[in-house]
PDB file of C-alpha atoms and ligand atoms in Angstrom:
ATOM      1  CA  MET A  25       5.810 -23.431   1.384  1.00 98.00           C
ATOM      2  CA  LYS A  26       8.186 -22.279   4.108  1.00 98.00           C
ATOM      3  CA  VAL A  27       6.853 -20.387   7.101  1.00 98.00           C
ATOM      4  CA  ALA A  28       9.368 -17.874   8.494  1.00 98.00           C
ATOM      5  CA  ARG A  29       8.639 -16.485  11.949  1.00 98.00           C
ATOM      6  CA  THR A  30      11.820 -14.477  12.422  1.00 98.00           C
ATOM      7  CA  VAL A  31      14.012 -12.171  10.362  1.00 98.00           C
ATOM      8  CA  ALA A  32      16.785 -14.772  10.526  1.00 98.00           C
ATOM      9  CA  GLU A  33      14.484 -17.528   9.207  1.00 98.00           C
ATOM     10  CA  LEU A  34      13.273 -15.242   6.414  1.00 98.00           C
ATOM     11  CA  ARG A  35      16.839 -14.399   5.361  1.00 98.00           C
ATOM     12  CA  ASP A  36      17.810 -18.081   5.397  1.00 98.00           C
ATOM     13  CA  SER A  37      14.800 -19.152   3.378  1.00 98.00           C
ATOM     14  CA  LEU A  38      15.516 -16.470   0.735  1.00 98.00           C
ATOM     15  CA  LEU A  39      19.209 -17.300   0.238  1.00 98.00           C
ATOM     16  CA  PRO A  40      18.554 -19.752  -2.629  1.00 97.00           C
ATOM     17  CA  ALA A  41      16.054 -17.308  -4.212  1.00 98.00           C
ATOM     18  CA  ARG A  42      18.422 -14.348  -4.562  1.00 97.00           C
ATOM     19  CA  ALA A  43      19.593 -15.302  -8.065  1.00 97.00           C
ATOM     20  CA  GLY A  44      16.043 -14.996  -9.462  1.00 98.00           C
ATOM     21  CA  SER A  45      13.211 -12.475  -9.211  1.00 98.00           C
ATOM     22  CA  ILE A  46      11.344 -12.137  -5.925  1.00 98.00           C
ATOM     23  CA  GLY A  47       7.768 -10.864  -5.625  1.00 99.00           C
ATOM     24  CA  LEU A  48       6.462  -9.584  -2.290  1.00 99.00           C
ATOM     25  CA  VAL A  49       2.816  -9.290  -1.230  1.00 99.00           C
ATOM     26  CA  PRO A  50       2.487  -7.466   2.110  1.00 98.00           C
ATOM     27  CA  THR A  51      -0.738  -8.358   3.947  1.00 98.00           C
ATOM     28  CA  MET A  52      -2.394  -8.367   7.341  1.00 98.00           C
ATOM     29  CA  GLY A  53      -3.966 -11.811   6.822  1.00 97.00           C
ATOM     30  CA  ALA A  54      -7.617 -12.960   6.823  1.00 97.00           C
ATOM     31  CA  PHE A  55      -7.159 -13.747   3.151  1.00 98.00           C
ATOM     32  CA  HIS A  56      -9.933 -13.189   0.622  1.00 98.00           C
ATOM     33  CA  ASP A  57     -10.062 -13.039  -3.178  1.00 98.00           C
ATOM     34  CA  GLY A  58      -8.484  -9.554  -3.167  1.00 98.00           C
ATOM     35  CA  HIS A  59      -5.366 -11.043  -1.580  1.00 98.00           C
ATOM     36  CA  ARG A  60      -5.558 -14.052  -3.889  1.00 98.00           C
ATOM     37  CA  SER A  61      -5.485 -11.810  -6.968  1.00 98.00           C
ATOM     38  CA  LEU A  62      -2.192 -10.326  -5.688  1.00 98.00           C
ATOM     39  CA  PHE A  63      -0.752 -13.791  -4.982  1.00 99.00           C
ATOM     40  CA  ALA A  64      -1.712 -14.944  -8.500  1.00 98.00           C
ATOM     41  CA  ALA A  65      -0.130 -11.896 -10.132  1.00 98.00           C
ATOM     42  CA  ALA A  66       3.093 -12.428  -8.167  1.00 99.00           C
ATOM     43  CA  ARG A  67       3.092 -16.160  -8.966  1.00 98.00           C
ATOM     44  CA  ALA A  68       2.694 -15.429 -12.697  1.00 98.00           C
ATOM     45  CA  GLU A  69       5.539 -12.914 -12.770  1.00 98.00           C
ATOM     46  CA  CYS A  70       8.202 -13.882 -10.224  1.00 98.00           C
ATOM     47  CA  ASP A  71      10.436 -16.871  -9.556  1.00 98.00           C
ATOM     48  CA  THR A  72       9.840 -16.697  -5.807  1.00 98.00           C
ATOM     49  CA  VAL A  73       6.706 -15.377  -4.102  1.00 99.00           C
ATOM     50  CA  VAL A  74       6.912 -14.063  -0.546  1.00 99.00           C
ATOM     51  CA  VAL A  75       3.776 -13.102   1.371  1.00 99.00           C
ATOM     52  CA  SER A  76       4.118 -11.233   4.633  1.00 98.00           C
ATOM     53  CA  LEU A  77       1.353 -11.686   7.194  1.00 98.00           C
ATOM     54  CA  PHE A  78       1.765  -9.056   9.857  1.00 98.00           C
ATOM     55  CA  VAL A  79      -0.964  -7.082  11.612  1.00 97.00           C
ATOM     56  CA  ASN A  80       1.181  -3.995  11.962  1.00 96.00           C
ATOM     57  CA  PRO A  81       0.432  -2.347  15.328  1.00 95.00           C
ATOM     58  CA  ALA A  82       2.116   0.871  14.161  1.00 95.00           C
ATOM     59  CA  GLN A  83      -0.632   1.572  11.638  1.00 93.00           C
ATOM     60  CA  PHE A  84      -3.551   1.181  14.072  1.00 94.00           C
ATOM     61  CA  GLU A  85      -4.239   4.146  16.282  1.00 87.00           C
ATOM     62  CA  GLU A  86      -7.284   2.498  17.871  1.00 87.00           C
ATOM     63  CA  ASP A  87      -6.486  -0.480  20.121  1.00 88.00           C
ATOM     64  CA  ALA A  88     -10.045  -1.791  19.668  1.00 87.00           C
ATOM     65  CA  ASP A  89      -9.571  -1.933  15.883  1.00 88.00           C
ATOM     66  CA  LEU A  90      -6.243  -3.757  16.293  1.00 91.00           C
ATOM     67  CA  ASP A  91      -7.694  -6.197  18.833  1.00 91.00           C
ATOM     68  CA  ALA A  92     -10.748  -6.918  16.670  1.00 88.00           C
ATOM     69  CA  TYR A  93      -8.670  -7.550  13.528  1.00 92.00           C
ATOM     70  CA  PRO A  94      -9.500 -11.109  12.323  1.00 89.00           C
ATOM     71  CA  HIS A  95      -6.841 -13.822  12.816  1.00 90.00           C
ATOM     72  CA  ASP A  96      -6.820 -17.367  11.468  1.00 95.00           C
ATOM     73  CA  PHE A  97      -3.235 -18.317  10.800  1.00 97.00           C
ATOM     74  CA  GLU A  98      -3.932 -21.935   9.847  1.00 98.00           C
ATOM     75  CA  ALA A  99      -6.564 -20.976   7.255  1.00 98.00           C
ATOM     76  CA  ASP A 100      -4.295 -18.250   5.865  1.00 98.00           C
ATOM     77  CA  ALA A 101      -1.330 -20.625   5.616  1.00 98.00           C
ATOM     78  CA  ARG A 102      -3.488 -23.132   3.709  1.00 98.00           C
ATOM     79  CA  ALA A 103      -4.737 -20.403   1.350  1.00 98.00           C
ATOM     80  CA  ALA A 104      -1.207 -19.121   0.725  1.00 98.00           C
ATOM     81  CA  GLU A 105       0.095 -22.610   0.041  1.00 98.00           C
ATOM     82  CA  ALA A 106      -2.793 -23.317  -2.360  1.00 98.00           C
ATOM     83  CA  ALA A 107      -1.937 -20.085  -4.202  1.00 98.00           C
ATOM     84  CA  GLY A 108       1.628 -21.277  -4.773  1.00 98.00           C
ATOM     85  CA  VAL A 109       3.295 -18.942  -2.282  1.00 98.00           C
ATOM     86  CA  ASP A 110       6.903 -19.996  -1.548  1.00 98.00           C
ATOM     87  CA  VAL A 111       7.560 -18.204   1.733  1.00 98.00           C
ATOM     88  CA  LEU A 112       5.038 -16.952   4.294  1.00 98.00           C
ATOM     89  CA  PHE A 113       6.688 -14.430   6.618  1.00 98.00           C
ATOM     90  CA  ALA A 114       4.597 -14.146   9.787  1.00 98.00           C
ATOM     91  CA  PRO A 115       6.679 -12.479  12.500  1.00 98.00           C
ATOM     92  CA  ALA A 116       5.630 -11.465  16.017  1.00 97.00           C
ATOM     93  CA  ALA A 117       5.314  -7.704  16.599  1.00 97.00           C
ATOM     94  CA  THR A 118       8.473  -7.699  18.733  1.00 97.00           C
ATOM     95  CA  GLU A 119      10.457  -9.161  15.834  1.00 98.00           C
ATOM     96  CA  LEU A 120       9.840  -6.068  13.687  1.00 98.00           C
ATOM     97  CA  TYR A 121       9.532  -3.549  16.537  1.00 98.00           C
ATOM     98  CA  PRO A 122      11.973  -4.422  19.310  1.00 97.00           C
ATOM     99  CA  GLU A 123      11.636  -2.392  22.488  1.00 96.00           C
ATOM    100  CA  ASP A 124      14.164   0.258  21.507  1.00 96.00           C
ATOM    101  CA  PHE A 125      12.759   0.794  17.997  1.00 98.00           C
ATOM    102  CA  GLN A 126      12.866   4.507  17.120  1.00 98.00           C
ATOM    103  CA  THR A 127      13.220   5.043  13.361  1.00 98.00           C
ATOM    104  CA  TRP A 128      10.168   6.066  11.340  1.00 98.00           C
ATOM    105  CA  VAL A 129       9.418   6.949   7.737  1.00 98.00           C
ATOM    106  CA  ASP A 130       6.900   9.745   7.236  1.00 98.00           C
ATOM    107  CA  VAL A 131       5.565  10.778   3.817  1.00 98.00           C
ATOM    108  CA  VAL A 132       4.646  14.120   5.242  1.00 98.00           C
ATOM    109  CA  GLU A 133       2.127  15.667   2.846  1.00 97.00           C
ATOM    110  CA  LEU A 134       0.350  12.729   1.179  1.00 97.00           C
ATOM    111  CA  GLY A 135       0.348  10.916   4.501  1.00 96.00           C
ATOM    112  CA  ARG A 136      -1.680  13.680   6.180  1.00 96.00           C
ATOM    113  CA  LEU A 137      -4.613  13.802   3.721  1.00 96.00           C
ATOM    114  CA  LEU A 138      -7.933  11.888   3.935  1.00 96.00           C
ATOM    115  CA  GLU A 139      -7.071   8.551   5.557  1.00 96.00           C
ATOM    116  CA  GLY A 140      -4.098  10.258   7.202  1.00 96.00           C
ATOM    117  CA  GLU A 141      -6.352  12.933   8.649  1.00 96.00           C
ATOM    118  CA  SER A 142      -8.877  10.397   9.955  1.00 94.00           C
ATOM    119  CA  ARG A 143      -6.141   8.052  11.205  1.00 94.00           C
ATOM    120  CA  PRO A 144      -3.153  10.127  12.396  1.00 95.00           C
ATOM    121  CA  GLY A 145       0.069   8.114  12.234  1.00 96.00           C
ATOM    122  CA  HIS A 146      -1.493   5.435  10.007  1.00 97.00           C
ATOM    123  CA  PHE A 147       0.675   6.048   6.944  1.00 98.00           C
ATOM    124  CA  ARG A 148       3.786   6.507   9.044  1.00 98.00           C
ATOM    125  CA  GLY A 149       3.164   2.957  10.273  1.00 98.00           C
ATOM    126  CA  VAL A 150       2.454   1.693   6.754  1.00 98.00           C
ATOM    127  CA  ALA A 151       5.515   3.350   5.181  1.00 98.00           C
ATOM    128  CA  THR A 152       7.827   2.197   7.966  1.00 98.00           C
ATOM    129  CA  VAL A 153       6.726  -1.430   7.911  1.00 98.00           C
ATOM    130  CA  CYS A 154       6.784  -1.555   4.112  1.00 98.00           C
ATOM    131  CA  LEU A 155      10.312  -0.118   4.000  1.00 98.00           C
ATOM    132  CA  LYS A 156      11.377  -2.762   6.522  1.00 98.00           C
ATOM    133  CA  LEU A 157       9.732  -5.506   4.432  1.00 98.00           C
ATOM    134  CA  PHE A 158      11.311  -4.161   1.229  1.00 98.00           C
ATOM    135  CA  ASN A 159      14.741  -4.184   2.917  1.00 98.00           C
ATOM    136  CA  LEU A 160      14.294  -7.680   4.316  1.00 98.00           C
ATOM    137  CA  VAL A 161      12.852  -9.362   1.232  1.00 98.00           C
ATOM    138  CA  ARG A 162      14.499  -7.150  -1.442  1.00 98.00           C
ATOM    139  CA  PRO A 163      11.749  -7.879  -3.976  1.00 98.00           C
ATOM    140  CA  SER A 164      11.974  -6.763  -7.589  1.00 98.00           C
ATOM    141  CA  ILE A 165       8.196  -6.285  -7.559  1.00 98.00           C
ATOM    142  CA  ALA A 166       5.801  -5.612  -4.660  1.00 99.00           C
ATOM    143  CA  TYR A 167       2.066  -6.102  -5.152  1.00 99.00           C
ATOM    144  CA  PHE A 168      -0.681  -3.888  -3.718  1.00 98.00           C
ATOM    145  CA  GLY A 169      -4.422  -3.399  -4.220  1.00 98.00           C
ATOM    146  CA  GLN A 170      -6.050  -0.340  -5.752  1.00 98.00           C
ATOM    147  CA  LYS A 171      -8.586  -0.742  -2.907  1.00 98.00           C
ATOM    148  CA  ASP A 172      -6.071   1.197  -0.776  1.00 98.00           C
ATOM    149  CA  ALA A 173      -5.331   3.866  -3.389  1.00 98.00           C
ATOM    150  CA  GLN A 174      -3.807   6.366  -0.964  1.00 98.00           C
ATOM    151  CA  GLN A 175      -1.559   3.674   0.478  1.00 98.00           C
ATOM    152  CA  VAL A 176      -0.286   2.987  -3.045  1.00 98.00           C
ATOM    153  CA  ALA A 177       0.373   6.713  -3.575  1.00 98.00           C
ATOM    154  CA  VAL A 178       2.214   7.042  -0.254  1.00 98.00           C
ATOM    155  CA  LEU A 179       4.407   4.034  -1.065  1.00 98.00           C
ATOM    156  CA  GLN A 180       5.119   5.262  -4.617  1.00 98.00           C
ATOM    157  CA  ARG A 181       6.230   8.579  -3.097  1.00 98.00           C
ATOM    158  CA  MET A 182       8.470   6.790  -0.596  1.00 98.00           C
ATOM    159  CA  ILE A 183       9.993   4.627  -3.355  1.00 98.00           C
ATOM    160  CA  ARG A 184      10.810   7.741  -5.391  1.00 98.00           C
ATOM    161  CA  ASP A 185      11.938   9.909  -2.491  1.00 98.00           C
ATOM    162  CA  LEU A 186      14.220   7.255  -1.002  1.00 98.00           C
ATOM    163  CA  ASN A 187      15.466   5.908  -4.363  1.00 98.00           C
ATOM    164  CA  LEU A 188      14.313   2.363  -3.671  1.00 98.00           C
ATOM    165  CA  GLU A 189      14.879  -0.124  -6.448  1.00 97.00           C
ATOM    166  CA  LEU A 190      11.629  -1.979  -6.835  1.00 98.00           C
ATOM    167  CA  THR A 191       8.496  -1.809  -8.937  1.00 98.00           C
ATOM    168  CA  LEU A 192       5.132  -1.437  -7.300  1.00 98.00           C
ATOM    169  CA  ARG A 193       2.412  -3.357  -9.105  1.00 98.00           C
ATOM    170  CA  VAL A 194      -1.190  -2.270  -8.444  1.00 98.00           C
ATOM    171  CA  LEU A 195      -4.082  -4.697  -8.986  1.00 98.00           C
ATOM    172  CA  PRO A 196      -7.761  -3.704  -9.397  1.00 98.00           C
ATOM    173  CA  THR A 197     -10.177  -3.822  -6.470  1.00 98.00           C
ATOM    174  CA  VAL A 198     -11.947  -7.170  -6.165  1.00 98.00           C
ATOM    175  CA  ARG A 199     -15.627  -6.860  -5.210  1.00 98.00           C
ATOM    176  CA  ASP A 200     -18.425  -9.126  -4.107  1.00 98.00           C
ATOM    177  CA  PRO A 201     -21.201  -9.502  -6.709  1.00 97.00           C
ATOM    178  CA  ASP A 202     -23.252  -6.855  -4.849  1.00 97.00           C
ATOM    179  CA  GLY A 203     -20.431  -4.318  -5.327  1.00 98.00           C
ATOM    180  CA  LEU A 204     -18.946  -4.256  -1.821  1.00 98.00           C
ATOM    181  CA  ALA A 205     -15.143  -4.198  -2.011  1.00 98.00           C
ATOM    182  CA  LEU A 206     -13.695  -7.285  -0.328  1.00 98.00           C
ATOM    183  CA  SER A 207     -12.105  -6.431   2.994  1.00 98.00           C
ATOM    184  CA  SER A 208     -11.068  -8.435   6.010  1.00 95.00           C
ATOM    185  CA  ARG A 209     -13.224  -6.045   8.032  1.00 94.00           C
ATOM    186  CA  ASN A 210     -16.420  -7.044   6.146  1.00 96.00           C
ATOM    187  CA  ALA A 211     -16.619 -10.174   8.302  1.00 93.00           C
ATOM    188  CA  ARG A 212     -17.542  -7.923  11.232  1.00 93.00           C
ATOM    189  CA  LEU A 213     -20.661  -6.555   9.501  1.00 97.00           C
ATOM    190  CA  SER A 214     -24.098  -7.892  10.454  1.00 97.00           C
ATOM    191  CA  THR A 215     -26.558  -8.487   7.600  1.00 97.00           C
ATOM    192  CA  ALA A 216     -28.234  -5.149   8.310  1.00 97.00           C
ATOM    193  CA  GLU A 217     -24.866  -3.364   8.495  1.00 98.00           C
ATOM    194  CA  ARG A 218     -23.747  -4.922   5.234  1.00 97.00           C
ATOM    195  CA  HIS A 219     -26.856  -3.526   3.603  1.00 97.00           C
ATOM    196  CA  VAL A 220     -25.925  -0.055   4.875  1.00 98.00           C
ATOM    197  CA  ALA A 221     -22.296  -0.525   3.784  1.00 98.00           C
ATOM    198  CA  LEU A 222     -23.398  -1.066   0.173  1.00 98.00           C
ATOM    199  CA  ALA A 223     -24.244   2.640   0.049  1.00 98.00           C
ATOM    200  CA  LEU A 224     -20.506   3.397  -0.208  1.00 98.00           C
ATOM    201  CA  PRO A 225     -19.724   1.623  -3.521  1.00 98.00           C
ATOM    202  CA  ARG A 226     -23.062   2.803  -4.919  1.00 98.00           C
ATOM    203  CA  ALA A 227     -22.288   6.420  -4.008  1.00 98.00           C
ATOM    204  CA  LEU A 228     -18.749   6.241  -5.424  1.00 98.00           C
ATOM    205  CA  ALA A 229     -20.097   4.689  -8.627  1.00 98.00           C
ATOM    206  CA  THR A 230     -21.616   8.104  -9.439  1.00 98.00           C
ATOM    207  CA  ARG A 231     -17.975   9.195  -9.937  1.00 97.00           C
ATOM    208  CA  ASP A 232     -19.001  12.625  -8.683  1.00 98.00           C
ATOM    209  CA  ALA A 233     -18.079  13.876  -5.195  1.00 98.00           C
ATOM    210  CA  GLU A 234     -21.199  16.027  -4.741  1.00 98.00           C
ATOM    211  CA  GLN A 235     -23.571  13.277  -5.843  1.00 98.00           C
ATOM    212  CA  ALA A 236     -21.726  10.713  -3.753  1.00 98.00           C
ATOM    213  CA  ARG A 237     -21.942  12.903  -0.621  1.00 98.00           C
ATOM    214  CA  ALA A 238     -25.673  13.410  -1.247  1.00 98.00           C
ATOM    215  CA  ALA A 239     -26.151   9.658  -1.652  1.00 98.00           C
ATOM    216  CA  LEU A 240     -24.477   9.076   1.719  1.00 98.00           C
ATOM    217  CA  ALA A 241     -26.464  11.730   3.619  1.00 97.00           C
ATOM    218  CA  GLY A 242     -27.480  10.457   7.038  1.00 97.00           C
ATOM    219  CA  LEU A 243     -24.602   7.968   7.297  1.00 98.00           C
ATOM    220  CA  ASP A 244     -21.444   8.372   9.382  1.00 98.00           C
ATOM    221  CA  VAL A 245     -19.150   9.676   6.629  1.00 98.00           C
ATOM    222  CA  ASP A 246     -15.465  10.360   7.320  1.00 97.00           C
ATOM    223  CA  TYR A 247     -14.777  11.819   3.878  1.00 97.00           C
ATOM    224  CA  VAL A 248     -15.720  11.638   0.222  1.00 98.00           C
ATOM    225  CA  GLU A 249     -13.078  13.399  -1.855  1.00 97.00           C
ATOM    226  CA  VAL A 250     -11.360  13.352  -5.197  1.00 97.00           C
ATOM    227  CA  LEU A 251      -7.730  12.473  -4.605  1.00 95.00           C
ATOM    228  CA  ASP A 252      -5.477  13.840  -7.316  1.00 94.00           C
ATOM    229  CA  LEU A 253      -3.393  10.724  -7.801  1.00 93.00           C
ATOM    230  CA  ASP A 254      -2.204   9.131 -11.021  1.00 89.00           C
ATOM    231  CA  PRO A 255      -4.893   8.164 -11.999  1.00 91.00           C
ATOM    232  CA  PRO A 256      -7.235  10.397  -9.934  1.00 96.00           C
ATOM    233  CA  VAL A 257      -9.710   8.557  -7.709  1.00 97.00           C
ATOM    234  CA  LEU A 258     -12.951   9.356  -5.913  1.00 98.00           C
ATOM    235  CA  ALA A 259     -12.292   7.958  -2.438  1.00 98.00           C
ATOM    236  CA  GLY A 260     -14.615   7.559   0.508  1.00 98.00           C
ATOM    237  CA  ALA A 261     -14.654   6.268   4.070  1.00 98.00           C
ATOM    238  CA  ILE A 262     -17.696   5.554   6.235  1.00 98.00           C
ATOM    239  CA  ARG A 263     -18.336   3.998   9.606  1.00 97.00           C
ATOM    240  CA  VAL A 264     -21.040   1.362   9.877  1.00 98.00           C
ATOM    241  CA  GLY A 265     -21.544   0.382  13.511  1.00 96.00           C
ATOM    242  CA  SER A 266     -18.041  -0.215  14.847  1.00 94.00           C
ATOM    243  CA  THR A 267     -16.571  -0.989  11.411  1.00 95.00           C
ATOM    244  CA  ARG A 268     -14.795   1.566   9.270  1.00 95.00           C
ATOM    245  CA  LEU A 269     -14.876   0.911   5.525  1.00 97.00           C
ATOM    246  CA  ILE A 270     -12.938   2.557   2.706  1.00 98.00           C
ATOM    247  CA  ASP A 271     -13.344   2.325  -1.036  1.00 98.00           C
ATOM    248  CA  ASN A 272     -12.490   4.263  -4.188  1.00 98.00           C
ATOM    249  CA  VAL A 273     -13.124   4.329  -7.909  1.00 98.00           C
ATOM    250  CA  VAL A 274     -10.701   5.370 -10.608  1.00 97.00           C
ATOM    251  CA  LEU A 275     -12.093   8.464 -12.332  1.00 97.00           C
ATOM    252  CA  GLU A 276     -10.671   7.861 -15.770  1.00 81.00           C
ATOM    253  CA  GLU A 277     -12.583   4.620 -16.235  1.00 59.00           C
ATOM    254  CA  GLU A 278     -16.018   4.527 -17.818  1.00 59.00           C
ATOM    255  CA  PRO A 279     -18.756   3.760 -15.258  1.00 54.00           C
ATOM    256  CA  ALA A 280     -19.685   0.062 -15.307  1.00 56.00           C
TER     257      ALA A 280
HETATM  258  P1  AMP B 328      -4.593  -5.997   3.905  1.00 67.56           P
HETATM  259  O1  AMP B 328      -4.351  -7.420   4.321  1.00 67.56           O
HETATM  260  O2  AMP B 328      -5.999  -5.533   4.081  1.00 67.56           O
HETATM  261  O3  AMP B 328      -3.549  -5.051   4.451  1.00 67.56           O
HETATM  262  O4  AMP B 328      -4.382  -5.974   2.340  1.00 67.56           O
HETATM  263  C1  AMP B 328      -3.217  -6.500   1.745  1.00 67.56           C
HETATM  264  C2  AMP B 328      -3.178  -6.065   0.307  1.00 67.56           C
HETATM  265  O5  AMP B 328      -4.359  -6.539  -0.343  1.00 67.56           O
HETATM  266  C3  AMP B 328      -3.172  -4.538   0.147  1.00 67.56           C
HETATM  267  O6  AMP B 328      -2.297  -4.187  -0.913  1.00 67.56           O
HETATM  268  C4  AMP B 328      -4.595  -4.230  -0.190  1.00 67.56           C
HETATM  269  O7  AMP B 328      -4.751  -3.060  -0.975  1.00 67.56           O
HETATM  270  C5  AMP B 328      -4.984  -5.460  -0.997  1.00 67.56           C
HETATM  271  N1  AMP B 328      -6.443  -5.623  -0.987  1.00 67.56           N
HETATM  272  C6  AMP B 328      -7.262  -5.603   0.093  1.00 67.56           C
HETATM  273  N2  AMP B 328      -8.549  -5.716  -0.299  1.00 67.56           N
HETATM  274  C7  AMP B 328      -8.530  -5.808  -1.658  1.00 67.56           C
HETATM  275  C8  AMP B 328      -9.543  -5.947  -2.657  1.00 67.56           C
HETATM  276  N3  AMP B 328     -10.832  -6.000  -2.345  1.00 67.56           N
HETATM  277  N4  AMP B 328      -9.149  -5.990  -3.952  1.00 67.56           N
HETATM  278  C9  AMP B 328      -7.830  -5.929  -4.281  1.00 67.56           C
HETATM  279  N5  AMP B 328      -6.833  -5.804  -3.387  1.00 67.56           N
HETATM  280  C10 AMP B 328      -7.176  -5.747  -2.092  1.00 67.56           C
END
């Protein structure tokens, strides 16, 4: 596996791969089985697998959240290599956002709902960094998790609106046996907080917004809403201590 720290190194390492198909998995690191399912799907489908590991400052509006984001580059590099990743692109923030950076992509309507309302500017940061990654890597397929359903919808909209030539592949949410969706942020939860956090997947499993809101009464709920995506999802976000958790269930599926 090659590790590319700069745009120039990434471009060099991809030169021999251009004749075949390239799969891209954008991530912020702290790999878990959710990430691994994306790596495996890319490995099965593409000649060359590129994983980006970049904690994108533009999508964090709270410095404390950005600062507390888990980092373990060595462990992530080992996990990526074990998953058969060919190129790990792990640039410094200044490599993607030089001082005079001033061009942003804003999916104006979808990017303002739910997560966008709770985290102003979040999807502008996501769309901009993903467009940069798509331009740099030029993947035929990019892999994302259903866990971030609104992110998928925002990126689909950007791909259509800007006539980008790539396919976005969406993989199901990977959960712990107790139902909690895997997330890099789960590591911050104490045992007691984790117990509280389990209320979110349980509430969403009702697949009914009213019932889910009732089930979460007394907790610090940002939103529980049906998002009219394709397919529609019941999405929710709660805060447990200093950790913000999101989750969603697809509404067309039968309850487990
Ligand atoms: P992150 O590193 O959290 O930005 O996530 C990188 C990619 O992994 C995104 O496309 C996420 O939607 C996806 N992902 C994160 N958690 C999960 C999960 N529990 N199951 C499936 N995909 C996930």
